[in-house]
Amino acid sequence: MQTLAQKGDVYNSLHFFDMLRIMPGKPSIYDYNAMLNCYLKSSNVCLNGMNLLQLEMRRVGLCPNVLTFSTLLKGLSIVGEARVGLGVVLEMCDYGFVPSFSCLASLFRRFLDKVELGDAISVLELMLGFGYVPTEPKAILLISSLCSRGMIQDACFVFFKLLGKGYFQRPYFYNPILWSLCKSDQIGGLLAFFCCLEKKGLVYNTCSYTALVYGLSKKGLFREAYGCLKIMEGDSGCYPNVKTYTTIIKGLCEYGRIKEALGLLGKMEKTGCDPDIVTYNIVIRALSNENMLNEIYELYESLHQKGLVPDRYTATAFSGLLKRGSLGIARTLLQDIFLSDIDLDVAVYNVYLCSLCHAREPQELSSLVRSMIKNGIEPNNITFNTILKGFCEEKTLDEALEFFEHVDWPGKRPDSVSFNTILSAACKMGDSRMVQKVVDLMDGEGVKLNVVGLTCLMQYFCNVGKFDDCLKVFEHMIIYGPLPSVVTVNTLMVYLCKNHEVETAYWVLRNLKRYGLLPDSRTYNILLRGAKSERKFLLVAELQRKLRMGVNQTASF
DNA sequence: CTAGGGTTAG
């Protein structure tokens, strides 16, 4: 019987097992355990075999002992059936046996490796119930995996569970939670969590404070962010570092407060916290978007003087210059990086391709794509969407469509940006035939028009004078979705102003909040222009007042 | 062992 089991022949082994029943008291649980043990030595052990054995054990009415369970768990671990293993552990507990630390720890590890986090939490709870403590790296891994998958609630649950047992009070455990709360825009949750840590007397480190600075900057709450910086610079023992300053500089750039960002950059240099290439790249990107050439030159110079070397992110930081028409400068700077020996990647090539498109050199596009492939860099959908855009601007839309339909899309299929690129071109040109073609194409591919595509259509209807249809699209979006974006709203505003309906536009503006929409400064400026040209001075004054107050007064937390 | 950066469409 054991020989057969060892060979993996469960079926025939069980046959002999059954034959033992002619002897009193046989087969016993010891025979069963021995057979199971032999089976695990077989080279073709599998879940099915173990299932068969278990069924047989139940059929002949054997009551498992602790060895039965541990052998079974060993087998399940061999075949990698962690979830079945968890079931066996639970059954084992029902029988009153205590699973060993190593058995639970190994299950825990397995679930972490397979990113089956719910099961990992179940195992952790079992472990804590038996007084077992997971290793520190694995506990951190669980919390950070939960966070990176957006399961912040579960991460908190795990953290407080461990904290309640008196384990793991160091920042490495809760910093991932702080950061993911910030990244998912839960500033209220962040502050609540901070208060909670404070009450429990836990000690932060610089990374924890930086999370707070990040969350506040992201919301535009710079006064509060500076306050946090002050506390850090005081006697917190967590002096701000390059990452802290860079975080706030990034926030300032995103809110268009570039002067302030430059000021902070200067402060870093003065206080001996030297900015690194990441800091510079962020500022260069913001300057590029504003086409602030002199400042870019200055920064570019000073980073070289500091011995810093531009990298792939520096190259992509120049992309704003392309949009703002500083083509020659952008190409010089890009070429400078292209000819250096830094590692390039697909994003850098894509920006370079974009510069070729703007330079109206479509014949060079394919040779650049060939050279990127030769250098081992795979083009992605962005690569081809960039080329498609170039075609739309340079050639006829039929030729662009030809490219669209015959190119071997890297993502196996064009994405919504691909469709919108060509749809947008057709809409701008008022090319009804092409608009219809693209809409049909999307229909055939089962791709729904998204907010960008629908905004294009609104523009199209305005272009061809079908104003009612433009409004209908907007209404449709309000009622059925997708929710219009601020660009959609601005498109509508432009249309209303063009149509001498500034008062209506203002009415829409005041009602935006009811639909969950927010205007931006461009919305106000569009209206302001419209009101001025219609000589509606009361409205002009009103709009100017609102602009001065700040368009959307930052909600306080 | 936790933290800061980029490219396509409206």
XYZ file of C-alpha atoms in Angstrom, chain A residues 41-469:
429
model
C 7.135 11.497 -1.356
C 5.745 10.749 -4.796
C 6.968 12.946 -7.581
C 3.480 13.484 -8.986
C 1.684 14.511 -5.827
C -1.346 16.662 -6.578
C -4.408 18.173 -4.948
C -6.671 15.542 -6.442
C -4.714 12.726 -4.828
C -4.932 14.416 -1.457
C -8.661 14.959 -1.909
C -9.147 11.292 -2.652
C -7.244 10.319 0.467
C -9.253 12.689 2.617
C -12.536 11.416 1.251
C -11.489 7.887 2.022
C -10.490 8.789 5.540
C -13.936 10.267 6.118
C -15.642 7.303 4.461
C -14.046 4.772 6.765
C -14.767 7.034 9.717
C -11.257 7.914 10.845
C -10.850 10.860 13.150
C -7.849 12.997 12.149
C -5.134 13.709 14.690
C -2.657 16.557 14.760
C -0.206 14.664 12.567
C -2.898 14.183 9.940
C -3.331 17.917 9.693
C 0.314 18.830 9.681
C 1.061 16.234 6.994
C -1.826 17.449 4.907
C -0.668 21.038 5.256
C 2.835 20.028 4.229
C 1.357 18.424 1.105
C -0.787 21.435 0.282
C 2.221 23.636 0.662
C 4.122 21.414 -1.818
C 1.374 21.772 -4.430
C 0.965 25.466 -3.660
C -2.667 25.298 -2.585
C -2.580 28.012 0.038
C -6.300 28.643 0.046
C -7.136 24.963 0.607
C -4.440 25.071 3.272
C -6.256 27.868 5.053
C -9.431 25.752 5.043
C -7.515 22.853 6.592
C -6.072 25.129 9.267
C -9.578 26.298 10.165
C -10.795 22.706 10.349
C -7.798 21.871 12.487
C -8.771 24.648 14.882
C -12.313 23.255 15.017
C -10.814 19.990 16.233
C -9.081 21.918 18.987
C -5.567 21.553 17.591
C -3.173 24.500 17.522
C -1.430 25.097 14.200
C 2.278 25.791 14.551
C 3.845 29.209 14.047
C 5.834 28.024 11.062
C 2.764 26.573 9.373
C 0.807 29.841 9.701
C 3.814 31.995 8.860
C 4.373 29.991 5.701
C 0.723 30.385 4.679
C 0.978 34.100 5.383
C 4.068 34.376 3.185
C 2.383 32.488 0.401
C -0.684 34.705 0.372
C 1.538 37.777 0.337
C 3.525 36.397 -2.596
C 0.354 35.671 -4.523
C -1.107 39.039 -3.474
C -4.176 37.326 -2.037
C -4.442 39.956 0.628
C -7.835 39.105 2.089
C -6.555 35.609 2.875
C -3.326 37.074 4.204
C -5.382 39.128 6.657
C -7.339 36.035 7.741
C -4.104 34.196 8.453
C -2.707 37.193 10.310
C -5.780 37.254 12.551
C -5.338 33.567 13.280
C -1.685 34.155 14.097
C -2.444 36.993 16.474
C -5.164 34.855 18.072
C -2.532 32.251 18.948
C -0.075 34.891 20.119
C 2.174 34.533 17.081
C 3.820 37.670 15.696
C 4.588 37.923 11.977
C 8.051 39.069 10.979
C 8.455 42.811 10.588
C 9.220 42.848 6.827
C 6.181 40.688 6.087
C 3.871 42.874 8.180
C 5.156 45.966 6.349
C 4.693 44.175 3.049
C 1.055 43.402 3.895
C 0.277 46.992 4.834
C 2.015 48.498 1.828
C 0.466 45.966 -0.590
C -2.971 46.817 0.766
C -2.231 50.519 0.365
C -0.932 50.247 -3.167
C -4.100 48.412 -4.135
C -6.244 51.145 -2.636
C -7.395 48.916 0.230
C -6.604 51.588 2.780
C -9.356 50.571 5.187
C -7.934 47.078 5.391
C -4.450 48.509 5.843
C -5.720 50.582 8.771
C -7.466 47.540 10.203
C -4.239 45.552 10.089
C -2.199 48.418 11.476
C -4.479 49.016 14.466
C -4.808 45.304 15.078
C -1.013 45.017 15.348
C -0.804 48.215 17.348
C -3.432 46.917 19.755
C -1.208 43.931 20.449
C 1.661 46.296 21.130
C 3.646 45.402 18.034
C 5.145 47.493 15.283
C 4.915 51.099 16.300
C 7.579 52.400 13.955
C 6.812 54.804 11.101
C 7.526 52.170 8.451
C 4.189 50.604 9.312
C 1.984 53.611 9.046
C 3.794 55.796 6.507
C 2.393 53.800 3.568
C -1.080 54.471 4.980
C -0.381 58.200 5.309
C 0.852 58.357 1.734
C -1.958 56.438 0.189
C -4.532 58.535 2.042
C -2.915 61.597 0.453
C -2.712 60.067 -2.992
C -6.366 59.130 -2.949
C -7.303 62.655 -1.907
C -8.474 61.735 1.580
C -6.989 64.689 3.393
C -9.654 64.460 6.107
C -8.764 60.836 6.688
C -5.103 61.796 6.730
C -5.576 64.366 9.476
C -7.757 61.995 11.484
C -5.088 59.320 11.191
C -2.399 61.767 12.262
C -4.417 62.739 15.345
C -4.864 59.102 16.167
C -1.122 58.449 15.977
C -0.506 61.494 18.129
C -2.909 60.276 20.810
C -1.190 56.931 20.918
C 2.117 58.712 21.364
C 3.694 57.337 18.204
C 6.710 59.118 16.777
C 6.810 60.395 13.216
C 9.811 60.628 10.976
C 10.570 62.991 8.093
C 8.723 60.754 5.663
C 5.546 60.996 7.768
C 5.701 64.782 7.834
C 6.420 64.832 4.124
C 3.206 62.907 3.555
C 1.354 65.663 5.382
C 3.115 68.314 3.283
C 2.187 66.335 0.174
C -1.476 66.045 1.108
C -1.770 69.743 1.954
C 0.095 70.935 -1.150
C -1.984 68.719 -3.363
C -5.096 70.469 -2.082
C -3.516 73.884 -2.559
C -3.400 74.450 1.198
C 0.034 76.020 1.066
C -0.289 78.110 4.203
C -0.854 74.911 6.137
C 1.939 73.159 4.258
C 4.363 75.943 5.192
C 3.171 75.657 8.772
C 4.093 72.001 8.680
C 7.487 72.895 7.264
C 7.989 75.313 10.164
C 7.221 72.613 12.694
C 9.706 70.326 10.998
C 12.375 73.004 11.029
C 11.701 73.574 14.721
C 12.439 70.919 17.310
C 10.522 68.054 15.753
C 13.744 66.201 15.106
C 12.527 65.658 11.559
C 14.282 68.300 9.547
C 12.830 68.666 6.040
C 14.954 67.096 3.313
C 15.131 67.318 -0.491
C 12.032 65.199 -0.886
C 10.025 67.376 1.487
C 10.909 70.576 -0.341
C 10.442 68.954 -3.738
C 6.978 67.829 -2.702
C 5.855 71.350 -1.904
C 7.571 72.776 -5.000
C 5.650 70.306 -7.150
C 2.392 71.410 -5.542
C 3.195 75.077 -6.128
C 3.976 74.360 -9.780
C 0.697 72.525 -10.224
C -1.196 75.493 -8.868
C 0.649 77.823 -11.235
C 2.599 79.463 -8.406
C 5.903 79.196 -10.209
C 7.509 82.315 -8.750
C 6.954 80.903 -5.283
C 8.356 77.559 -6.377
C 11.490 79.283 -7.658
C 11.744 81.121 -4.353
C 11.631 77.861 -2.427
C 14.255 76.420 -4.751
C 16.480 79.344 -3.807
C 15.785 78.747 -0.138
C 16.839 75.113 -0.485
C 20.184 76.161 -1.889
C 20.691 78.685 0.885
C 19.860 76.279 3.681
C 22.236 73.679 2.334
C 19.488 71.301 1.288
C 20.623 71.078 -2.302
C 17.951 70.379 -4.886
C 18.591 67.260 -6.935
C 17.705 66.433 -10.530
C 14.142 65.520 -9.535
C 13.580 68.980 -8.082
C 15.017 70.638 -11.161
C 12.956 68.510 -13.527
C 9.737 69.483 -11.793
C 10.526 73.179 -12.018
C 11.750 72.924 -15.618
C 8.526 71.193 -16.572
C 6.451 73.987 -15.040
C 8.578 76.648 -16.743
C 8.214 74.849 -20.082
C 4.461 74.818 -19.769
C 4.585 78.584 -19.314
C 7.217 79.048 -22.019
C 9.525 80.863 -19.598
C 12.665 80.479 -21.678
C 15.106 82.660 -19.757
C 14.360 80.908 -16.498
C 14.787 77.529 -18.184
C 18.215 78.480 -19.513
C 19.239 79.743 -16.110
C 18.152 76.575 -14.352
C 19.633 74.320 -16.988
C 22.930 76.115 -16.602
C 22.908 75.979 -12.818
C 22.114 72.298 -12.647
C 25.097 71.588 -14.873
C 27.266 73.797 -12.693
C 26.233 71.745 -9.682
C 27.462 68.634 -11.412
C 23.947 67.280 -11.864
C 23.263 65.365 -15.060
C 19.997 65.733 -16.978
C 18.099 62.467 -17.258
C 15.127 61.080 -19.198
C 12.721 63.088 -17.084
C 14.551 66.277 -17.943
C 13.954 65.489 -21.603
C 10.224 65.004 -21.169
C 10.040 68.120 -18.999
C 10.613 70.151 -22.173
C 7.446 68.889 -23.827
C 5.531 72.015 -22.775
C 7.781 74.084 -25.013
C 6.501 72.154 -28.023
C 2.921 73.056 -27.227
C 3.856 76.670 -26.685
C 5.615 76.897 -30.018
C 9.210 77.193 -28.843
C 10.110 74.476 -31.256
C 13.724 75.319 -32.082
C 14.749 75.644 -28.452
C 12.931 72.484 -27.474
C 14.662 70.526 -30.223
C 18.101 71.845 -29.280
C 17.588 70.882 -25.642
C 16.160 67.479 -26.587
C 18.991 66.747 -28.990
C 21.473 67.668 -26.284
C 20.021 64.880 -24.131
C 19.569 62.498 -27.054
C 23.264 62.730 -27.926
C 24.425 62.219 -24.336
C 24.862 58.699 -23.074
C 21.969 58.613 -20.643
C 19.415 55.819 -20.867
C 16.470 56.867 -22.995
C 13.069 55.311 -22.780
C 9.840 55.312 -24.715
C 8.568 58.571 -23.177
C 11.658 60.481 -24.331
C 11.281 59.095 -27.844
C 7.625 60.052 -27.833
C 8.429 63.650 -26.970
C 11.109 63.696 -29.639
C 8.615 62.307 -32.156
C 6.244 65.063 -31.174
C 8.930 67.649 -31.932
C 9.415 66.114 -35.398
C 5.688 66.353 -36.003
C 5.682 70.008 -35.039
C 8.687 70.590 -37.261
C 6.681 69.120 -40.128
C 9.179 66.414 -40.808
C 6.892 63.399 -41.162
C 9.376 61.511 -43.307
C 11.713 61.319 -40.316
C 9.056 59.767 -38.098
C 9.377 56.226 -39.377
C 13.155 56.271 -39.252
C 13.012 57.423 -35.629
C 10.569 54.624 -34.797
C 12.910 52.149 -36.464
C 15.837 53.437 -34.468
C 13.964 53.206 -31.189
C 13.090 49.602 -31.925
C 16.718 48.943 -32.846
C 17.697 50.367 -29.456
C 15.402 47.892 -27.756
C 12.637 50.336 -26.922
C 9.138 49.191 -27.837
C 6.804 51.883 -29.157
C 3.574 52.122 -27.183
C 0.130 53.506 -27.990
C 1.306 57.015 -27.115
C 3.976 56.682 -29.820
C 1.419 55.883 -32.480
C -1.119 58.370 -31.210
C 1.547 61.059 -31.507
C 2.259 60.027 -35.102
C -1.455 59.904 -35.839
C -1.793 63.449 -34.558
C 1.080 64.460 -36.826
C -0.662 62.845 -39.793
C -3.914 64.603 -38.976
C -2.132 67.937 -39.063
C 0.114 67.276 -42.040
C -1.832 65.056 -44.410
C -5.435 64.460 -45.363
C -7.727 62.813 -42.865
C -8.190 59.919 -45.278
C -4.479 59.261 -45.115
C -4.577 59.536 -41.335
C -7.451 57.057 -41.254
C -5.482 54.755 -43.526
C -2.627 54.845 -40.994
C -5.110 54.336 -38.169
C -6.611 51.235 -39.714
C -3.426 49.565 -40.842
C -0.863 50.294 -38.158
C -0.035 47.439 -35.832
C -1.230 48.986 -32.564
C 1.112 48.009 -29.732
C -1.775 47.567 -27.322
C -3.284 45.251 -29.960
C -5.936 47.874 -30.581
C -6.282 51.627 -30.762
C -7.345 53.204 -27.474
C -9.791 56.004 -26.791
C -7.062 58.607 -27.359
C -6.441 57.174 -30.835
C -10.100 57.502 -31.754
C -10.383 60.951 -30.254
C -7.281 62.189 -32.045
C -8.809 61.592 -35.435
C -12.318 62.510 -34.288
C -11.030 65.816 -32.976
C -9.323 66.606 -36.290
C -12.511 65.836 -38.196
C -14.582 67.957 -35.814
C -12.237 70.921 -36.076
C -12.452 70.770 -39.859
C -16.216 70.317 -39.787
C -15.745 67.188 -41.906
C -19.158 65.518 -41.433
C -18.287 62.467 -43.493
C -15.190 61.751 -41.427
C -16.972 62.426 -38.122
C -19.602 59.860 -39.086
C -16.906 57.403 -40.176
C -15.053 57.605 -36.874
C -18.237 57.349 -34.815
C -19.226 54.248 -36.826
C -15.753 52.818 -36.372
C -15.998 53.268 -32.617
C -19.427 51.715 -32.625
C -18.082 48.692 -34.491
C -15.232 48.306 -32.019
C -17.548 48.712 -29.059
C -15.706 51.847 -27.900
C -18.007 54.344 -26.192
C -17.592 58.079 -26.721
C -16.021 59.493 -23.576
C -16.068 63.040 -22.238
C -13.266 64.120 -24.590
C -14.962 62.680 -27.685
C -18.286 64.234 -26.730
C -16.623 67.606 -26.196
C -15.153 67.284 -29.701
C -18.651 66.651 -31.018
C -19.943 69.750 -29.258
C -17.262 71.748 -31.015
C -18.196 70.141 -34.306
C -21.860 71.072 -33.944
C -20.865 74.654 -33.164
C -18.548 74.743 -36.151
C -21.259 73.657 -38.560
C -23.878 75.908 -36.982
C -25.979 73.164 -35.374
C -26.159 74.955 -32.022
C -29.140 72.991 -30.772
C -27.271 69.744 -31.228
